[in-house]
Amino acid sequence: MAAAQGRLSDDAGGTDDAKEGDLHGTGTAPPAFRAAVDALRGARLRPQVEVEAVRPPQRLAPFAYALEAAVVDGDHDLADGRLVLLHDPAGHDAWRGTFRLVTLVRAELEAEMAADPLLPEVCWSWLTGALEARGLTYGEPSGTVTRASSHYFGGLAARPAASQIEIRASWTPRENLGGIPDTAAHLASWCDLLAQVAGLPPAAPGDASVVTLPQRRGPQPS
């Protein structure tokens, strides 16, 4: 998922750092963070979205956990992205909470859609709508929607022009009485966003094909 491995920034007060390191020891992490990560690992997601854990960025927060995902159709990735869960037990003024979710989503666009002047607003509404559709409460949302076009010349002139949309965003998931956000539901909402950006229809309620993390792409060593 090379497209998801670019610089990941938290627009709400994080350090933009692409360096990756190991998960900061869930065995010694605060119980709230361990529970939030366990919920991510147990989330049930639609099978078209393939998800795997990766090393998270460092220095964004004392504790972090990261996932990468792709919406796959045969041999083609229709959309991909990264979701990072951040936790600072001391709280963060810009977050207005102790947890933060940061995301990067990318997808190729058809020419007609890429030309729509309202596309950035529509894509942002897909993000907020995905959260609200699952009844999730959140705060301090921020982000950018970027539309880019590539045109090829010279030895690459035979390639058709291509357009891409990129959504970078962060938000604070509201915590329950135990101080733990419903990270599984936020992950499901994020996968809904990925699917929508990829052009898939909404998943039906109670879809029996929904599966549990982790999913692994390609053959795995025995």
mmCIF file of C-alpha atoms in Angstrom:
data_model
loop_
_atom_site.group_PDB
_atom_site.id
_atom_site.type_symbol
_atom_site.label_atom_id
_atom_site.label_comp_id
_atom_site.label_asym_id
_atom_site.label_seq_id
_atom_site.Cartn_x
_atom_site.Cartn_y
_atom_site.Cartn_z
ATOM 1 C CA MET A 1 0.000 0.000 0.000
ATOM 2 C CA ALA A 2 2.597 2.490 -1.103
ATOM 3 C CA ALA A 3 0.070 5.283 -1.481
ATOM 4 C CA ALA A 4 -0.675 5.155 2.220
ATOM 5 C CA GLN A 5 2.936 5.444 3.288
ATOM 6 C CA GLY A 6 3.412 9.155 2.710
ATOM 7 C CA ARG A 7 3.875 11.772 5.398
ATOM 8 C CA LEU A 8 1.060 11.572 7.897
ATOM 9 C CA SER A 9 0.267 14.792 9.741
ATOM 10 C CA ASP A 10 -2.035 15.506 12.637
ATOM 11 C CA ASP A 11 -3.538 18.869 11.799
ATOM 12 C CA ALA A 12 -4.561 19.299 15.427
ATOM 13 C CA GLY A 13 -1.216 19.727 17.070
ATOM 14 C CA GLY A 14 0.881 16.656 16.198
ATOM 15 C CA THR A 15 4.400 16.530 14.768
ATOM 16 C CA ASP A 16 4.538 15.670 11.075
ATOM 17 C CA ASP A 17 6.993 12.763 11.176
ATOM 18 C CA ALA A 18 7.147 9.888 8.720
ATOM 19 C CA LYS A 19 9.599 7.828 10.777
ATOM 20 C CA GLU A 20 8.061 4.595 12.001
ATOM 21 C CA GLY A 21 8.849 2.563 15.104
ATOM 22 C CA ASP A 22 7.479 -0.316 17.112
ATOM 23 C CA LEU A 23 4.207 -0.027 18.956
ATOM 24 C CA HIS A 24 5.103 1.464 22.315
ATOM 25 C CA GLY A 25 4.702 -1.742 24.293
ATOM 26 C CA THR A 26 1.034 -2.444 24.889
ATOM 27 C CA GLY A 27 2.103 -4.645 27.779
ATOM 28 C CA THR A 28 3.278 -1.571 29.698
ATOM 29 C CA ALA A 29 0.865 0.939 28.165
ATOM 30 C CA PRO A 30 -2.022 2.421 30.167
ATOM 31 C CA PRO A 31 -5.062 0.119 30.468
ATOM 32 C CA ALA A 32 -7.226 2.557 28.480
ATOM 33 C CA PHE A 33 -4.848 2.420 25.517
ATOM 34 C CA ARG A 34 -4.562 -1.371 25.677
ATOM 35 C CA ALA A 35 -8.352 -1.657 25.689
ATOM 36 C CA ALA A 36 -8.671 0.747 22.745
ATOM 37 C CA VAL A 37 -6.134 -1.273 20.737
ATOM 38 C CA ASP A 38 -7.837 -4.561 21.641
ATOM 39 C CA ALA A 39 -11.097 -3.125 20.334
ATOM 40 C CA LEU A 40 -9.410 -2.253 17.033
ATOM 41 C CA ARG A 41 -8.051 -5.777 16.747
ATOM 42 C CA GLY A 42 -11.501 -7.239 17.363
ATOM 43 C CA ALA A 43 -13.393 -4.957 14.973
ATOM 44 C CA ARG A 44 -15.651 -6.610 12.386
ATOM 45 C CA LEU A 45 -15.193 -5.154 8.915
ATOM 46 C CA ARG A 46 -16.498 -5.721 5.416
ATOM 47 C CA PRO A 47 -14.314 -8.195 3.489
ATOM 48 C CA GLN A 48 -13.563 -5.881 0.557
ATOM 49 C CA VAL A 49 -11.403 -3.812 2.940
ATOM 50 C CA GLU A 50 -8.146 -5.594 3.734
ATOM 51 C CA VAL A 51 -6.498 -4.332 6.914
ATOM 52 C CA GLU A 52 -3.205 -4.996 8.656
ATOM 53 C CA ALA A 53 -1.302 -3.505 11.576
ATOM 54 C CA VAL A 54 1.892 -1.588 10.784
ATOM 55 C CA ARG A 55 4.506 0.229 12.799
ATOM 56 C CA PRO A 56 3.129 3.617 13.870
ATOM 57 C CA PRO A 57 4.759 7.028 13.458
ATOM 58 C CA GLN A 58 6.894 8.138 16.387
ATOM 59 C CA ARG A 59 6.743 11.347 18.416
ATOM 60 C CA LEU A 60 3.117 12.111 17.618
ATOM 61 C CA ALA A 61 2.075 10.923 21.072
ATOM 62 C CA PRO A 62 3.420 8.810 23.956
ATOM 63 C CA PHE A 63 1.456 5.805 22.646
ATOM 64 C CA ALA A 64 0.390 5.004 19.086
ATOM 65 C CA TYR A 65 -1.071 2.163 17.057
ATOM 66 C CA ALA A 66 -1.418 2.155 13.268
ATOM 67 C CA LEU A 67 -3.357 0.262 10.628
ATOM 68 C CA GLU A 68 -3.131 0.284 6.852
ATOM 69 C CA ALA A 69 -6.017 -0.746 4.630
ATOM 70 C CA ALA A 70 -6.910 -1.152 0.981
ATOM 71 C CA VAL A 71 -10.183 -1.666 -0.852
ATOM 72 C CA VAL A 72 -9.368 -4.498 -3.247
ATOM 73 C CA ASP A 73 -11.093 -5.582 -6.450
ATOM 74 C CA GLY A 74 -9.221 -8.530 -7.911
ATOM 75 C CA ASP A 75 -5.655 -7.336 -8.494
ATOM 76 C CA HIS A 76 -6.564 -3.653 -8.176
ATOM 77 C CA ASP A 77 -6.524 -1.388 -5.137
ATOM 78 C CA LEU A 78 -9.481 0.980 -5.518
ATOM 79 C CA ALA A 79 -8.534 3.038 -2.464
ATOM 80 C CA ASP A 80 -6.073 2.794 0.377
ATOM 81 C CA GLY A 81 -5.112 4.584 3.539
ATOM 82 C CA ARG A 82 -3.734 4.599 7.032
ATOM 83 C CA LEU A 83 -5.432 5.116 10.390
ATOM 84 C CA VAL A 84 -3.382 5.949 13.496
ATOM 85 C CA LEU A 85 -4.669 5.868 17.069
ATOM 86 C CA LEU A 86 -2.793 8.271 19.351
ATOM 87 C CA HIS A 87 -2.968 8.387 23.142
ATOM 88 C CA ASP A 88 -1.569 10.879 25.626
ATOM 89 C CA PRO A 89 -2.673 10.004 29.190
ATOM 90 C CA ALA A 90 -1.969 13.589 30.259
ATOM 91 C CA GLY A 91 -4.363 14.935 27.656
ATOM 92 C CA HIS A 92 -3.698 17.343 24.806
ATOM 93 C CA ASP A 93 -5.033 20.890 24.640
ATOM 94 C CA ALA A 94 -5.559 20.809 20.867
ATOM 95 C CA TRP A 95 -7.265 17.407 21.013
ATOM 96 C CA ARG A 96 -9.455 18.262 24.021
ATOM 97 C CA GLY A 97 -9.079 14.652 25.073
ATOM 98 C CA THR A 98 -6.543 11.894 25.617
ATOM 99 C CA PHE A 99 -7.106 10.051 22.323
ATOM 100 C CA ARG A 100 -6.827 11.206 18.720
ATOM 101 C CA LEU A 101 -7.420 9.470 15.386
ATOM 102 C CA VAL A 102 -5.390 10.563 12.374
ATOM 103 C CA THR A 103 -6.023 9.349 8.842
ATOM 104 C CA LEU A 104 -4.788 9.478 5.287
ATOM 105 C CA VAL A 105 -7.031 8.133 2.492
ATOM 106 C CA ARG A 106 -6.229 8.072 -1.229
ATOM 107 C CA ALA A 107 -8.095 6.914 -4.330
ATOM 108 C CA GLU A 108 -7.943 7.268 -8.086
ATOM 109 C CA LEU A 109 -10.807 9.224 -9.637
ATOM 110 C CA GLU A 110 -12.714 9.036 -12.873
ATOM 111 C CA ALA A 111 -12.272 12.136 -15.006
ATOM 112 C CA GLU A 112 -15.907 13.216 -14.641
ATOM 113 C CA MET A 113 -15.770 13.050 -10.844
ATOM 114 C CA ALA A 114 -12.385 14.774 -10.709
ATOM 115 C CA ALA A 115 -13.834 17.742 -12.601
ATOM 116 C CA ASP A 116 -16.635 18.314 -10.071
ATOM 117 C CA PRO A 117 -15.925 21.669 -8.340
ATOM 118 C CA LEU A 118 -17.711 20.471 -5.196
ATOM 119 C CA LEU A 119 -15.593 17.316 -4.886
ATOM 120 C CA PRO A 120 -13.529 18.474 -1.848
ATOM 121 C CA GLU A 121 -16.656 19.401 0.106
ATOM 122 C CA VAL A 122 -18.315 16.121 -0.851
ATOM 123 C CA CYS A 123 -15.302 14.066 0.258
ATOM 124 C CA TRP A 124 -15.165 15.839 3.617
ATOM 125 C CA SER A 125 -18.875 15.168 4.084
ATOM 126 C CA TRP A 126 -18.186 11.472 3.429
ATOM 127 C CA LEU A 127 -15.831 11.450 6.417
ATOM 128 C CA THR A 128 -18.160 13.228 8.829
ATOM 129 C CA GLY A 129 -21.160 11.353 7.455
ATOM 130 C CA ALA A 130 -19.471 7.977 8.004
ATOM 131 C CA LEU A 131 -18.935 8.839 11.672
ATOM 132 C CA GLU A 132 -22.415 10.204 12.176
ATOM 133 C CA ALA A 133 -24.073 7.276 10.378
ATOM 134 C CA ARG A 134 -22.812 4.996 13.157
ATOM 135 C CA GLY A 135 -23.947 7.378 15.871
ATOM 136 C CA LEU A 136 -20.407 8.305 16.906
ATOM 137 C CA THR A 137 -19.614 11.493 18.769
ATOM 138 C CA TYR A 138 -16.334 13.250 18.137
ATOM 139 C CA GLY A 139 -14.695 16.637 18.519
ATOM 140 C CA GLU A 140 -12.082 18.982 17.082
ATOM 141 C CA PRO A 141 -12.187 17.630 13.508
ATOM 142 C CA SER A 142 -9.628 19.080 11.113
ATOM 143 C CA GLY A 143 -8.130 18.136 7.797
ATOM 144 C CA THR A 144 -7.563 18.754 4.127
ATOM 145 C CA VAL A 145 -8.931 17.353 0.878
ATOM 146 C CA THR A 146 -6.507 17.518 -2.033
ATOM 147 C CA ARG A 147 -7.295 16.831 -5.675
ATOM 148 C CA ALA A 148 -4.354 16.175 -8.008
ATOM 149 C CA SER A 149 -4.071 15.438 -11.725
ATOM 150 C CA SER A 150 -1.178 13.861 -13.603
ATOM 151 C CA HIS A 151 -0.527 14.331 -17.333
ATOM 152 C CA TYR A 152 2.160 12.347 -19.134
ATOM 153 C CA PHE A 153 4.545 13.476 -21.873
ATOM 154 C CA GLY A 154 7.435 12.231 -23.956
ATOM 155 C CA GLY A 155 8.135 8.560 -23.387
ATOM 156 C CA LEU A 156 5.104 8.376 -21.080
ATOM 157 C CA ALA A 157 2.707 10.110 -23.464
ATOM 158 C CA ALA A 158 0.764 6.897 -24.098
ATOM 159 C CA ARG A 159 -0.482 6.863 -20.518
ATOM 160 C CA PRO A 160 -3.907 8.411 -19.973
ATOM 161 C CA ALA A 161 -4.231 11.366 -17.636
ATOM 162 C CA ALA A 162 -4.966 10.344 -14.073
ATOM 163 C CA SER A 163 -6.593 12.093 -11.122
ATOM 164 C CA GLN A 164 -6.397 11.311 -7.431
ATOM 165 C CA ILE A 165 -8.158 12.459 -4.287
ATOM 166 C CA GLU A 166 -6.401 12.548 -0.916
ATOM 167 C CA ILE A 167 -8.093 13.078 2.434
ATOM 168 C CA ARG A 168 -5.973 13.895 5.485
ATOM 169 C CA ALA A 169 -7.922 14.324 8.683
ATOM 170 C CA SER A 170 -7.872 13.974 12.437
ATOM 171 C CA TRP A 171 -10.555 13.985 15.112
ATOM 172 C CA THR A 172 -10.997 13.277 18.816
ATOM 173 C CA PRO A 173 -13.178 10.233 19.556
ATOM 174 C CA ARG A 174 -15.331 10.852 22.604
ATOM 175 C CA GLU A 175 -14.513 8.611 25.538
ATOM 176 C CA ASN A 176 -17.034 6.563 27.485
ATOM 177 C CA LEU A 177 -17.335 6.562 31.281
ATOM 178 C CA GLY A 178 -14.315 4.266 31.503
ATOM 179 C CA GLY A 179 -12.183 6.761 29.582
ATOM 180 C CA ILE A 180 -12.049 4.562 26.463
ATOM 181 C CA PRO A 181 -13.429 5.551 23.032
ATOM 182 C CA ASP A 182 -15.320 3.059 20.862
ATOM 183 C CA THR A 183 -12.365 2.545 18.555
ATOM 184 C CA ALA A 184 -13.923 -0.470 16.828
ATOM 185 C CA ALA A 185 -16.848 1.659 15.664
ATOM 186 C CA HIS A 186 -14.522 4.456 14.557
ATOM 187 C CA LEU A 187 -12.502 1.927 12.546
ATOM 188 C CA ALA A 188 -15.690 0.590 10.950
ATOM 189 C CA SER A 189 -16.680 4.151 10.037
ATOM 190 C CA TRP A 190 -13.252 4.759 8.530
ATOM 191 C CA CYS A 191 -13.641 1.601 6.441
ATOM 192 C CA ASP A 192 -17.047 2.910 5.334
ATOM 193 C CA LEU A 193 -15.237 6.041 4.132
ATOM 194 C CA LEU A 194 -12.663 3.966 2.257
ATOM 195 C CA ALA A 195 -15.406 1.944 0.599
ATOM 196 C CA GLN A 196 -17.315 5.067 -0.400
ATOM 197 C CA VAL A 197 -14.224 6.718 -1.858
ATOM 198 C CA ALA A 198 -13.607 3.482 -3.786
ATOM 199 C CA GLY A 199 -17.139 3.539 -5.180
ATOM 200 C CA LEU A 200 -18.530 0.512 -3.326
ATOM 201 C CA PRO A 201 -22.186 0.421 -2.233
ATOM 202 C CA PRO A 202 -22.913 0.689 1.501
ATOM 203 C CA ALA A 203 -22.734 -2.553 3.461
ATOM 204 C CA ALA A 204 -26.132 -3.940 4.428
ATOM 205 C CA PRO A 205 -26.936 -3.963 8.171
ATOM 206 C CA GLY A 206 -26.074 -7.317 9.702
ATOM 207 C CA ASP A 207 -24.107 -8.381 6.634
ATOM 208 C CA ALA A 208 -22.917 -11.922 7.424
ATOM 209 C CA SER A 209 -19.833 -11.444 5.253
ATOM 210 C CA VAL A 210 -18.370 -8.941 7.698
ATOM 211 C CA VAL A 211 -15.173 -10.357 9.164
ATOM 212 C CA THR A 212 -12.865 -9.709 12.098
ATOM 213 C CA LEU A 213 -9.343 -8.298 12.082
ATOM 214 C CA PRO A 214 -6.653 -9.076 11.279
ATOM 215 C CA GLN A 215 -6.804 -9.617 7.541
ATOM 216 C CA ARG A 216 -3.558 -10.164 5.672
ATOM 217 C CA ARG A 217 -2.907 -9.388 2.055
ATOM 218 C CA GLY A 218 -1.273 -12.083 -0.046
ATOM 219 C CA PRO A 219 0.134 -15.440 1.033
ATOM 220 C CA GLN A 220 1.486 -15.630 4.559
ATOM 221 C CA PRO A 221 4.453 -17.674 5.756
ATOM 222 C CA SER A 222 3.548 -20.942 7.451
#
